[in-house]
PDB file of N, CA, C and O in Angstrom:
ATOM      1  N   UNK A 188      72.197 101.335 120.150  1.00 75.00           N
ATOM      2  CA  UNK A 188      73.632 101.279 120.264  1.00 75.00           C
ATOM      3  C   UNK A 188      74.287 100.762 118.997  1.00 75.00           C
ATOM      4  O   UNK A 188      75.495 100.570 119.140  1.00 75.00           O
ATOM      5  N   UNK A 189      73.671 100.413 117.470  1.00 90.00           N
ATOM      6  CA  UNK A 189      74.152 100.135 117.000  1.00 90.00           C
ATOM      7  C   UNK A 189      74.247 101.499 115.794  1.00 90.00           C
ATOM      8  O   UNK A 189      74.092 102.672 116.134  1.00 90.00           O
ATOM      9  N   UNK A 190      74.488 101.126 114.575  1.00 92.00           N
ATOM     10  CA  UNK A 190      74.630 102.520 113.870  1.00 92.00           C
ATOM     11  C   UNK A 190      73.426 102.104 113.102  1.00 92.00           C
ATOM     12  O   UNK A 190      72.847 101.046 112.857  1.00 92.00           O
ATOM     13  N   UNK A 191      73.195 104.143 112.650  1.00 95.00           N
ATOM     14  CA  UNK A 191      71.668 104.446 112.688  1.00 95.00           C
ATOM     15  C   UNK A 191      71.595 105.414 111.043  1.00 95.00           C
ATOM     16  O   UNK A 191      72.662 105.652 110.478  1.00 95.00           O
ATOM     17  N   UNK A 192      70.370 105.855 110.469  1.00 95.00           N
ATOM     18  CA  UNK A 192      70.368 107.234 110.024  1.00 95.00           C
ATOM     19  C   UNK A 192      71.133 107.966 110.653  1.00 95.00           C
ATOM     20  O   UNK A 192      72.150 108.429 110.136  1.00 95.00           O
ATOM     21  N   UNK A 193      70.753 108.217 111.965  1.00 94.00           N
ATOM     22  CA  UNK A 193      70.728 109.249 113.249  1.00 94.00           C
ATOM     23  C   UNK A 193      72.520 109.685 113.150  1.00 94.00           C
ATOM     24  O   UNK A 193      73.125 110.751 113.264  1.00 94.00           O
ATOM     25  N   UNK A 194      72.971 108.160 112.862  1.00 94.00           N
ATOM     26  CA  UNK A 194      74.638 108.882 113.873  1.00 94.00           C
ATOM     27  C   UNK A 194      75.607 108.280 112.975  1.00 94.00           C
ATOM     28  O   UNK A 194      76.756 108.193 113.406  1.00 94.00           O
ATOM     29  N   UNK A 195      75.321 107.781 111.625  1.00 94.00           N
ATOM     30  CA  UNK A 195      76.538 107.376 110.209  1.00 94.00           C
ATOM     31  C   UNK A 195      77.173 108.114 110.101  1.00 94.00           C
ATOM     32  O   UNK A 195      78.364 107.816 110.011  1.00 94.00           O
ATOM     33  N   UNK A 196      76.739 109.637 110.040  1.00 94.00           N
ATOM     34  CA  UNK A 196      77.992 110.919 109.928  1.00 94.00           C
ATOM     35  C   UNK A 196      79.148 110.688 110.676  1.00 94.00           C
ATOM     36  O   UNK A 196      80.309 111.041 110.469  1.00 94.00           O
ATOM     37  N   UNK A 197      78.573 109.946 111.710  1.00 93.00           N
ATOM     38  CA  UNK A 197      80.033 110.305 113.090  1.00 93.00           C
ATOM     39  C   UNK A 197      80.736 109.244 112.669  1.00 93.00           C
ATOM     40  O   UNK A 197      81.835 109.126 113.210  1.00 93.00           O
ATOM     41  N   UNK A 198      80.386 108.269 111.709  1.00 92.00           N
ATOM     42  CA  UNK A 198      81.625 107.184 111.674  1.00 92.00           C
ATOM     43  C   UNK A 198      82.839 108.070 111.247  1.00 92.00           C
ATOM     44  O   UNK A 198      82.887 109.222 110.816  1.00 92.00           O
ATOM     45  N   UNK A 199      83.943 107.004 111.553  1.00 91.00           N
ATOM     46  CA  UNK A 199      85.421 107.623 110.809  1.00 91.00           C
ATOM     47  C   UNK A 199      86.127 106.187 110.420  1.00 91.00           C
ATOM     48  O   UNK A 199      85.634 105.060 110.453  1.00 91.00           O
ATOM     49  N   UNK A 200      87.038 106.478 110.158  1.00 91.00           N
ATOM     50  CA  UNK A 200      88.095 105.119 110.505  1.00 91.00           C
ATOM     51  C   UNK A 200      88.635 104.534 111.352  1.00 91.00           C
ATOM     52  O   UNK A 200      89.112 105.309 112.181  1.00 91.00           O
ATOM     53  N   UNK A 201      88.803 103.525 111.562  1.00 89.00           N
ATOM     54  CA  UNK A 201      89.619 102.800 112.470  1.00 89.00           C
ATOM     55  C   UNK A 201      91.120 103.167 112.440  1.00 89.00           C
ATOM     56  O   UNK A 201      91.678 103.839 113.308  1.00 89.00           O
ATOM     57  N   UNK A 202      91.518 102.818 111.698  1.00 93.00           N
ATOM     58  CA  UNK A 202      92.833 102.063 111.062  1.00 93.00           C
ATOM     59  C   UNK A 202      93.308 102.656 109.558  1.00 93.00           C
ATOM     60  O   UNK A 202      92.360 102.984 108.845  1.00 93.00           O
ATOM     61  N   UNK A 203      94.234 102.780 109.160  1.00 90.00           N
ATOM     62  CA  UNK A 203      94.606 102.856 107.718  1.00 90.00           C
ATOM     63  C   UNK A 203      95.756 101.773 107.654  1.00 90.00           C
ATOM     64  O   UNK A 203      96.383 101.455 108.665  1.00 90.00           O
ATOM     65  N   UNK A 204      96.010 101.197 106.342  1.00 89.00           N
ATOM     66  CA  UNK A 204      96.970 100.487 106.267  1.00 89.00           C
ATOM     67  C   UNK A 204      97.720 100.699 104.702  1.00 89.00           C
ATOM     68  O   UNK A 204      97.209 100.243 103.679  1.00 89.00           O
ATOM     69  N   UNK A 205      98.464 101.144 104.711  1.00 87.00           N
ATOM     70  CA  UNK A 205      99.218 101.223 103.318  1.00 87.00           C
ATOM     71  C   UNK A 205     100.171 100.136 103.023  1.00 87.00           C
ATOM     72  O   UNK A 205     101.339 100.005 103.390  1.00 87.00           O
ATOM     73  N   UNK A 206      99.331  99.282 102.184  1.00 85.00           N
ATOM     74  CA  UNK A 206      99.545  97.855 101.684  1.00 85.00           C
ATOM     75  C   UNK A 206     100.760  97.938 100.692  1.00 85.00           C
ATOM     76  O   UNK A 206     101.086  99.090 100.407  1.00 85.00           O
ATOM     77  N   UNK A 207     101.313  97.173 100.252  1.00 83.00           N
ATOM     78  CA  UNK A 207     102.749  97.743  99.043  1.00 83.00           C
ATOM     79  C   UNK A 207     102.923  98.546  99.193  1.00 83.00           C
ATOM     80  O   UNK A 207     102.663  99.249  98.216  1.00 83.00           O
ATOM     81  N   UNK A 208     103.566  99.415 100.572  1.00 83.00           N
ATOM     82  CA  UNK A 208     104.205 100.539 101.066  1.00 83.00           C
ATOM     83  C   UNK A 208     103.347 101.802 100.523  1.00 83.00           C
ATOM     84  O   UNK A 208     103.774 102.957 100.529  1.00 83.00           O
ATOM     85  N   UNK A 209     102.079 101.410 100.055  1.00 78.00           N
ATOM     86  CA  UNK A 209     101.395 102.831  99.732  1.00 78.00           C
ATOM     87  C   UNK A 209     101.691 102.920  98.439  1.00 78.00           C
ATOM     88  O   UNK A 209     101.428 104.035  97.988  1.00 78.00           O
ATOM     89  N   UNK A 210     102.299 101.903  97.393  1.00 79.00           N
ATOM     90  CA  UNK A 210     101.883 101.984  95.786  1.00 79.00           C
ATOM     91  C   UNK A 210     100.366 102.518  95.415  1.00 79.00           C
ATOM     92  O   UNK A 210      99.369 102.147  96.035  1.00 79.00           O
ATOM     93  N   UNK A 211     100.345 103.318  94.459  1.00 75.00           N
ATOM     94  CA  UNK A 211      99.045 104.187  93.949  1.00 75.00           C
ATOM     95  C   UNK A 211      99.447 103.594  92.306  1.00 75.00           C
ATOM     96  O   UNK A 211      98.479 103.437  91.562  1.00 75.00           O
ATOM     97  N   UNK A 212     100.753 103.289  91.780  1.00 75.00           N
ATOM     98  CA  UNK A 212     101.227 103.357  90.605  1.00 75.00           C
ATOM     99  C   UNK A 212      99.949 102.361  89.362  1.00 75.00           C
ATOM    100  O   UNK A 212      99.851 102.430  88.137  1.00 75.00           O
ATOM    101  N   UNK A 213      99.287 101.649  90.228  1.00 73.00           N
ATOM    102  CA  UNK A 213      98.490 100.698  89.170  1.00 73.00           C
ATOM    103  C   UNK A 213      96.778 101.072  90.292  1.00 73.00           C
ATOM    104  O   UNK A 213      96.726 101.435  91.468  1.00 73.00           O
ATOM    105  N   UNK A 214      95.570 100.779  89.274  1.00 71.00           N
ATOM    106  CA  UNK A 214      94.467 100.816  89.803  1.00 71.00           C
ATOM    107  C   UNK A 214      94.102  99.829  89.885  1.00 71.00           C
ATOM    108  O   UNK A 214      94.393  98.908  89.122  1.00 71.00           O
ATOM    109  N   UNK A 215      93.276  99.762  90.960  1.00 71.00           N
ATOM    110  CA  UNK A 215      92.797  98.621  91.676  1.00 71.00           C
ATOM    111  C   UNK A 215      91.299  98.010  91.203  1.00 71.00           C
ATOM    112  O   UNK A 215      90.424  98.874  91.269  1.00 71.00           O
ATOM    113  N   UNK A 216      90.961  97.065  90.870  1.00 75.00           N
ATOM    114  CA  UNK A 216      89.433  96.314  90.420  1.00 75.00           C
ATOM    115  C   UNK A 216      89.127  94.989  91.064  1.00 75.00           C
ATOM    116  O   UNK A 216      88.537  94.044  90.540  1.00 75.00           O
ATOM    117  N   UNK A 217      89.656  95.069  92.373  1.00 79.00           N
ATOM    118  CA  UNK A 217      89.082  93.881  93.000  1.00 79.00           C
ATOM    119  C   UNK A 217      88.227  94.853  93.910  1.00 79.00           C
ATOM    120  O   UNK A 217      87.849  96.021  93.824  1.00 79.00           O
ATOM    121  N   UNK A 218      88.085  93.719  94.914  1.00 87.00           N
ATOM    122  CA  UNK A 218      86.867  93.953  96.359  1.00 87.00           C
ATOM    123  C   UNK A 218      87.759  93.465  97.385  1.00 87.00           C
ATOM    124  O   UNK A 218      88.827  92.906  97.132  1.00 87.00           O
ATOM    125  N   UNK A 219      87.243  93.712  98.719  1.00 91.00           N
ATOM    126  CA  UNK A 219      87.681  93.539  99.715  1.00 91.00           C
ATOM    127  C   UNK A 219      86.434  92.294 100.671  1.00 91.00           C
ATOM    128  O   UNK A 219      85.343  92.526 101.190  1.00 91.00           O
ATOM    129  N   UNK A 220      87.029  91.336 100.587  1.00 94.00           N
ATOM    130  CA  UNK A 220      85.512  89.583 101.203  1.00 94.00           C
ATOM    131  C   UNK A 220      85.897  89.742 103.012  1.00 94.00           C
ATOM    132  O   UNK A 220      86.794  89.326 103.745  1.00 94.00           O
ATOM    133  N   UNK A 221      85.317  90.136 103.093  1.00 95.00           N
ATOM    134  CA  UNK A 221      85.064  89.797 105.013  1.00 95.00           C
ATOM    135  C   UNK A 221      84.500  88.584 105.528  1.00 95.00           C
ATOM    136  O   UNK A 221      83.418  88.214 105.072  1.00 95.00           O
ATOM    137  N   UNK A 222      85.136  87.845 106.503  1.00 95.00           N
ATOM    138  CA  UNK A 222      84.926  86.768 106.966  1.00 95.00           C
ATOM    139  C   UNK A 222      85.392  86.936 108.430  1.00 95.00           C
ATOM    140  O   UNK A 222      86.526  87.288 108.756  1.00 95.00           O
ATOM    141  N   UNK A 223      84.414  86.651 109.242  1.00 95.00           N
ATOM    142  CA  UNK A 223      84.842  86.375 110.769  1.00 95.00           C
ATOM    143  C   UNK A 223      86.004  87.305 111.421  1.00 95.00           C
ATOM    144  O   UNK A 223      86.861  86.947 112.229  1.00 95.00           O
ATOM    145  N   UNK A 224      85.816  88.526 110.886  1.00 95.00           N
ATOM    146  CA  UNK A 224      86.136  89.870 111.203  1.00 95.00           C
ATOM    147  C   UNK A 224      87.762  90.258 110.547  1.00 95.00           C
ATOM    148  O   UNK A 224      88.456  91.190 110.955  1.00 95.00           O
ATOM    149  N   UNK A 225      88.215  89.105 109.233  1.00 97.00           N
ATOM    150  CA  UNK A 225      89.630  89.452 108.795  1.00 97.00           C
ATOM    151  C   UNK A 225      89.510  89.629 107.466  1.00 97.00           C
ATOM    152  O   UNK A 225      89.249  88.696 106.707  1.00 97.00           O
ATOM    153  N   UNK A 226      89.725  91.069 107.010  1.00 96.00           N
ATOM    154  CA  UNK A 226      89.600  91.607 105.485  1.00 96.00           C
ATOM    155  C   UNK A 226      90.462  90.912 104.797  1.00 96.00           C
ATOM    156  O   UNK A 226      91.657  91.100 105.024  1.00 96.00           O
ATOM    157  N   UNK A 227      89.991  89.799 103.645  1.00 95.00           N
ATOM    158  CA  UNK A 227      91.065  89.381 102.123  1.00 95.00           C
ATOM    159  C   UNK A 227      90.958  90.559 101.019  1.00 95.00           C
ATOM    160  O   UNK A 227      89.984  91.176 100.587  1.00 95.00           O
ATOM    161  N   UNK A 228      92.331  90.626 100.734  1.00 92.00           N
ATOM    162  CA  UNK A 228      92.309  91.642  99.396  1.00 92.00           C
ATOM    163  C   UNK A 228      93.549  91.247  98.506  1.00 92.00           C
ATOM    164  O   UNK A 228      94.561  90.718  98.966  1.00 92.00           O
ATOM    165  N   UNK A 229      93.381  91.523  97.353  1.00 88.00           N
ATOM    166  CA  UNK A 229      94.399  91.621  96.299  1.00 88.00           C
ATOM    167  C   UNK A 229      94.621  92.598  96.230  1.00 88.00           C
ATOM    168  O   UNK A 229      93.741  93.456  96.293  1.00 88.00           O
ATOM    169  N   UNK A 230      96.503  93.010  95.994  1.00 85.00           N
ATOM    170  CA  UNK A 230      96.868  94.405  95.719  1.00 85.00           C
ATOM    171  C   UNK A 230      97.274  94.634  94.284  1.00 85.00           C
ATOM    172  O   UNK A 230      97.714  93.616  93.749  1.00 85.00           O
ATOM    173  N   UNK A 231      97.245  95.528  93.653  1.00 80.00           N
ATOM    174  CA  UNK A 231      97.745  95.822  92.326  1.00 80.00           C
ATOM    175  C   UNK A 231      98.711  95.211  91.873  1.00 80.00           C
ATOM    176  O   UNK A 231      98.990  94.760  90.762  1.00 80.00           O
ATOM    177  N   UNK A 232      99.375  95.244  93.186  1.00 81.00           N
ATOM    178  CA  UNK A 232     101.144  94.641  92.444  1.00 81.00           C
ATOM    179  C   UNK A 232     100.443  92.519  92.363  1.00 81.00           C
ATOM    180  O   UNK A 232     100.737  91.687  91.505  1.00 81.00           O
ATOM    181  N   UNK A 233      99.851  92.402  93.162  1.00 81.00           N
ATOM    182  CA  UNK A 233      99.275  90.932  92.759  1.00 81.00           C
ATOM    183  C   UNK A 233      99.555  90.292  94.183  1.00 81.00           C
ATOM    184  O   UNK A 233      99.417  89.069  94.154  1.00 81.00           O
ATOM    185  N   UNK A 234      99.865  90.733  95.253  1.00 86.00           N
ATOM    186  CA  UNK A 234      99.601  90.354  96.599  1.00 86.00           C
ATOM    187  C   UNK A 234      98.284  89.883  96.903  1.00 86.00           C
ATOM    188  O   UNK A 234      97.476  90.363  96.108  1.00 86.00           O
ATOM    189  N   UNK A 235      97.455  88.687  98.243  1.00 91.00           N
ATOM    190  CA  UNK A 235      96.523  88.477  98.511  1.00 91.00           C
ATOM    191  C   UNK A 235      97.188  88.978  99.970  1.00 91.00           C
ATOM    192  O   UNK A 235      98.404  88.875 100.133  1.00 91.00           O
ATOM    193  N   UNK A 236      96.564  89.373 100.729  1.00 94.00           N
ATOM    194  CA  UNK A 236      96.586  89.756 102.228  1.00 94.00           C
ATOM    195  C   UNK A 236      95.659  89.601 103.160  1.00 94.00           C
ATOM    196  O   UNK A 236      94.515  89.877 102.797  1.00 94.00           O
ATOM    197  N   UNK A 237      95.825  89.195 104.399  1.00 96.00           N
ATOM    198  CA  UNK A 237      94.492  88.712 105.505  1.00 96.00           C
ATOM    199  C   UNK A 237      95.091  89.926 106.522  1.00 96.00           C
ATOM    200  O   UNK A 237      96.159  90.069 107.117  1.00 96.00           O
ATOM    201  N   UNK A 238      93.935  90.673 106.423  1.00 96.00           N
ATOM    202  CA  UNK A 238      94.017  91.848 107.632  1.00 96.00           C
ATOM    203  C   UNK A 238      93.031  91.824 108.453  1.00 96.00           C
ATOM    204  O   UNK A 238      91.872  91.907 108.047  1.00 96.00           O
ATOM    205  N   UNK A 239      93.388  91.689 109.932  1.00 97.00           N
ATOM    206  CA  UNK A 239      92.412  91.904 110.727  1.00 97.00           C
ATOM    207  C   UNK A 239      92.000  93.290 111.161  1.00 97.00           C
ATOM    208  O   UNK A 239      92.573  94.273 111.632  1.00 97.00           O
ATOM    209  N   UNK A 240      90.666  92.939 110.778  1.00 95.00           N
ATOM    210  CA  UNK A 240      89.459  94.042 110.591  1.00 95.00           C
ATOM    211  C   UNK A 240      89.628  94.931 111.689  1.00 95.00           C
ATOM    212  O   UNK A 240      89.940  96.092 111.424  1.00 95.00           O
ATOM    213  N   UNK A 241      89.482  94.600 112.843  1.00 94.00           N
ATOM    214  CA  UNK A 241      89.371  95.723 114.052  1.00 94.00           C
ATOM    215  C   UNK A 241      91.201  96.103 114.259  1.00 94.00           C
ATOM    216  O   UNK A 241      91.282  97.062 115.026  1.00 94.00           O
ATOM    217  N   UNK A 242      92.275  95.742 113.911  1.00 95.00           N
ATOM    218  CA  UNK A 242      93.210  96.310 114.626  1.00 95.00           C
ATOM    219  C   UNK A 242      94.082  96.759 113.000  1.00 95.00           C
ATOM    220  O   UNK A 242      95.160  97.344 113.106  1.00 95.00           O
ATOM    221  N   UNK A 243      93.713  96.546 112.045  1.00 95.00           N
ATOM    222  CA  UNK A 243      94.619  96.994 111.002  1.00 95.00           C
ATOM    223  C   UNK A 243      96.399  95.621 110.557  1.00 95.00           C
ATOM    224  O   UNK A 243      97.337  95.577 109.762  1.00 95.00           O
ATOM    225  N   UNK A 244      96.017  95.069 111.349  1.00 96.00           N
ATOM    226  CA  UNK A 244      97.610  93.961 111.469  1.00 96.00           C
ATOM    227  C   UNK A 244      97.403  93.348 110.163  1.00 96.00           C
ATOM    228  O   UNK A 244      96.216  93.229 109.861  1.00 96.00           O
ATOM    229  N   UNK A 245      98.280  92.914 109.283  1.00 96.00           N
ATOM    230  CA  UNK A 245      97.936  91.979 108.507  1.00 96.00           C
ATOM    231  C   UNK A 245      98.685  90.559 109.038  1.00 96.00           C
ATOM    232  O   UNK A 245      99.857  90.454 109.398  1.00 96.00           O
ATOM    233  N   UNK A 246      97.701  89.541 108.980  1.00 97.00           N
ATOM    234  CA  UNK A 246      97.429  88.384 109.297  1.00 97.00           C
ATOM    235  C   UNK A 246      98.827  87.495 108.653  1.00 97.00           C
ATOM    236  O   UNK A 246      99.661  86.868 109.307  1.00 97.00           O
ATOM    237  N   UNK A 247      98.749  87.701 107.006  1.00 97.00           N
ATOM    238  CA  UNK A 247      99.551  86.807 106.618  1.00 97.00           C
ATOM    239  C   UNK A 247      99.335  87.347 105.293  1.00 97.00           C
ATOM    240  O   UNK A 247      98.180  87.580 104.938  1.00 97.00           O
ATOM    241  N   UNK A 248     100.542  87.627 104.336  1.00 94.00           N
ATOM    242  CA  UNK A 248     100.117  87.483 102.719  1.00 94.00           C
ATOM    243  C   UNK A 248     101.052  86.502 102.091  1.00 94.00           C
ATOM    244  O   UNK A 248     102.048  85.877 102.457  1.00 94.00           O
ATOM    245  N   UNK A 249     100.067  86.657 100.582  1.00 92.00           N
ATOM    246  CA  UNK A 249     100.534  85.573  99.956  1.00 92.00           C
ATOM    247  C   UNK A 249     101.121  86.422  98.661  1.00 92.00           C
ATOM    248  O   UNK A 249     100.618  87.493  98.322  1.00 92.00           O
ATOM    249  N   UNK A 250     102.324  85.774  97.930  1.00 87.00           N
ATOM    250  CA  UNK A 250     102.605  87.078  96.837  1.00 87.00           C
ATOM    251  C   UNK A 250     102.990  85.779  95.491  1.00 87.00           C
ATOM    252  O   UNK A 250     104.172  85.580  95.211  1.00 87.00           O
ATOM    253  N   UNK A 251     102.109  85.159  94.917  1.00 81.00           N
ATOM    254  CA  UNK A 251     102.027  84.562  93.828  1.00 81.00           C
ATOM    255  C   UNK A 251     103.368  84.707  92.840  1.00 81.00           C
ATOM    256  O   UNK A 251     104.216  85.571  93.064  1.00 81.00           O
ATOM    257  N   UNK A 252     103.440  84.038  92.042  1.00 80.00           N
ATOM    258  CA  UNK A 252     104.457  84.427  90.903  1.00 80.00           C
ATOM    259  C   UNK A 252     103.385  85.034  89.717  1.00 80.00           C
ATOM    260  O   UNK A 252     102.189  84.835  89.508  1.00 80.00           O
ATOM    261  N   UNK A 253     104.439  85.887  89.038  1.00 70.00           N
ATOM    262  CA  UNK A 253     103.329  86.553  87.702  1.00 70.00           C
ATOM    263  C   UNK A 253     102.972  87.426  87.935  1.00 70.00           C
ATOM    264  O   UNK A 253     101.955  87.768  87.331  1.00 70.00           O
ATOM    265  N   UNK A 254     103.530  88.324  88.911  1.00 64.00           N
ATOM    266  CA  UNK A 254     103.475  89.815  89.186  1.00 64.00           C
ATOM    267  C   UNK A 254     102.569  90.400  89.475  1.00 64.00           C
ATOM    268  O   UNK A 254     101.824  89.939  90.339  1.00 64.00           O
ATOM    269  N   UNK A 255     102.267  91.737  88.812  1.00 62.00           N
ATOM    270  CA  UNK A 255     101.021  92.495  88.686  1.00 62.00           C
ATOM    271  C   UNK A 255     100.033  92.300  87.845  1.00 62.00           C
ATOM    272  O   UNK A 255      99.883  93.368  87.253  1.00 62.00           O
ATOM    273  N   UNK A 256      99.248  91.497  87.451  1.00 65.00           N
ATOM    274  CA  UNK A 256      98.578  91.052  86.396  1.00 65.00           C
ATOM    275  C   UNK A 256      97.099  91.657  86.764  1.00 65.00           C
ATOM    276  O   UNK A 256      96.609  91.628  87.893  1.00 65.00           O
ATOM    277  N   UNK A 257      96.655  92.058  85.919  1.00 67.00           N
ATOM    278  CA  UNK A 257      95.250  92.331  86.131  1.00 67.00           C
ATOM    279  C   UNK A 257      94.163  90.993  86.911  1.00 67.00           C
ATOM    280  O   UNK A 257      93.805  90.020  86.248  1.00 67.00           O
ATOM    281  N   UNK A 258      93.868  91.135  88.000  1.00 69.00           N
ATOM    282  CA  UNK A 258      92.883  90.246  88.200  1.00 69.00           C
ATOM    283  C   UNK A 258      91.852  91.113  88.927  1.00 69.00           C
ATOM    284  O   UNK A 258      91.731  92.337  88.961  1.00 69.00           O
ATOM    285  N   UNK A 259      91.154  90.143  89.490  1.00 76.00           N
ATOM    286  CA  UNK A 259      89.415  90.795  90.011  1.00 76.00           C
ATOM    287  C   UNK A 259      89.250  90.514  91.129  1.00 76.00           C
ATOM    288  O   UNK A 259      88.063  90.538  91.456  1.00 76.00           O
ATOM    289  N   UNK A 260      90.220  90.137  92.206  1.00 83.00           N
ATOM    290  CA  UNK A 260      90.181  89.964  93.795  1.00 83.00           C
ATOM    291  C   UNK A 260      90.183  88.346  94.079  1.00 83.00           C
ATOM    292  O   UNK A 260      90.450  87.547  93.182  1.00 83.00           O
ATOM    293  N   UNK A 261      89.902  87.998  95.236  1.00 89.00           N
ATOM    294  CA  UNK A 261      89.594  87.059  95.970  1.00 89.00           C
ATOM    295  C   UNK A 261      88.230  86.551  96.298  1.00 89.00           C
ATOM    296  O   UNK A 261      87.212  87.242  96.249  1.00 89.00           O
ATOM    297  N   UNK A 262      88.297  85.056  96.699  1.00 89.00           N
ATOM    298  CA  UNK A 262      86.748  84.722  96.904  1.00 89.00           C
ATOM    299  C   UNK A 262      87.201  83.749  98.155  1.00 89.00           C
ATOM    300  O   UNK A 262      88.366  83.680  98.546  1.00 89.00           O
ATOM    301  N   UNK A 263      86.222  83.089  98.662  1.00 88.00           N
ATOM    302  CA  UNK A 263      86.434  82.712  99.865  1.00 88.00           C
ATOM    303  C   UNK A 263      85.342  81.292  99.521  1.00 88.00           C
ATOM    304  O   UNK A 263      84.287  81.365  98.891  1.00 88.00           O
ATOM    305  N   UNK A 264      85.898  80.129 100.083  1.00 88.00           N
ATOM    306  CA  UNK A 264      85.098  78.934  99.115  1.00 88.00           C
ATOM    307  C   UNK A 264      85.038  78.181 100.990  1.00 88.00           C
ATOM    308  O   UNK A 264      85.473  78.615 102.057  1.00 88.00           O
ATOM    309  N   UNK A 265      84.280  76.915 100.614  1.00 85.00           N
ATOM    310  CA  UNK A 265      84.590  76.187 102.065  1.00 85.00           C
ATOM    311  C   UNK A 265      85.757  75.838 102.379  1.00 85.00           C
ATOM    312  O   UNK A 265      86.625  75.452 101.596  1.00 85.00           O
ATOM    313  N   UNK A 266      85.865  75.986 103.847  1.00 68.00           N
ATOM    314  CA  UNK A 266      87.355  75.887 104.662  1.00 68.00           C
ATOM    315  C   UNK A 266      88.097  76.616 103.862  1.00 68.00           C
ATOM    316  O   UNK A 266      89.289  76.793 104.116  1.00 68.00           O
TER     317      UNK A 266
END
């Protein structure tokens, strides 16, 4: 019952979420850190966001000062 060789084809998506209304305008070089089933990500424009994994909602973001700056994602430290 869990996923196999056998049956990976059949995955699909859950959910889509178009984060900064679906900005494409800058490329992205972070990662996406999973923890206790809620995706952290940085967006191009320089957003951090907590999305929960199974329903697509975002949790809560955070939108820094200093714009769009090139960075390399999020990390997840104790507590």
């Amino acid at each position: 019952n869990g996923i196999t060789v056998n049956n990976a084809a059949r995955l699909g998506g859950a959910w889509l979420l178009n984060i900064e209304n679906g900005d494409t305008s800058s490329f992205q070089q972070s990662n996406v850190v999973a923890v206790d089933g809620v995706l952290y990500a940085e967006t191009t424009q320089g957003s951090v966001v907590a999305v929960d994994g199974a329903t697509g909602e975002i949790k809560w973001r955070y939108k820094p000062e200093g714009g769009p700056l090139l960075r390399r994602g999020v990390a997840v430290g104790e507590g």
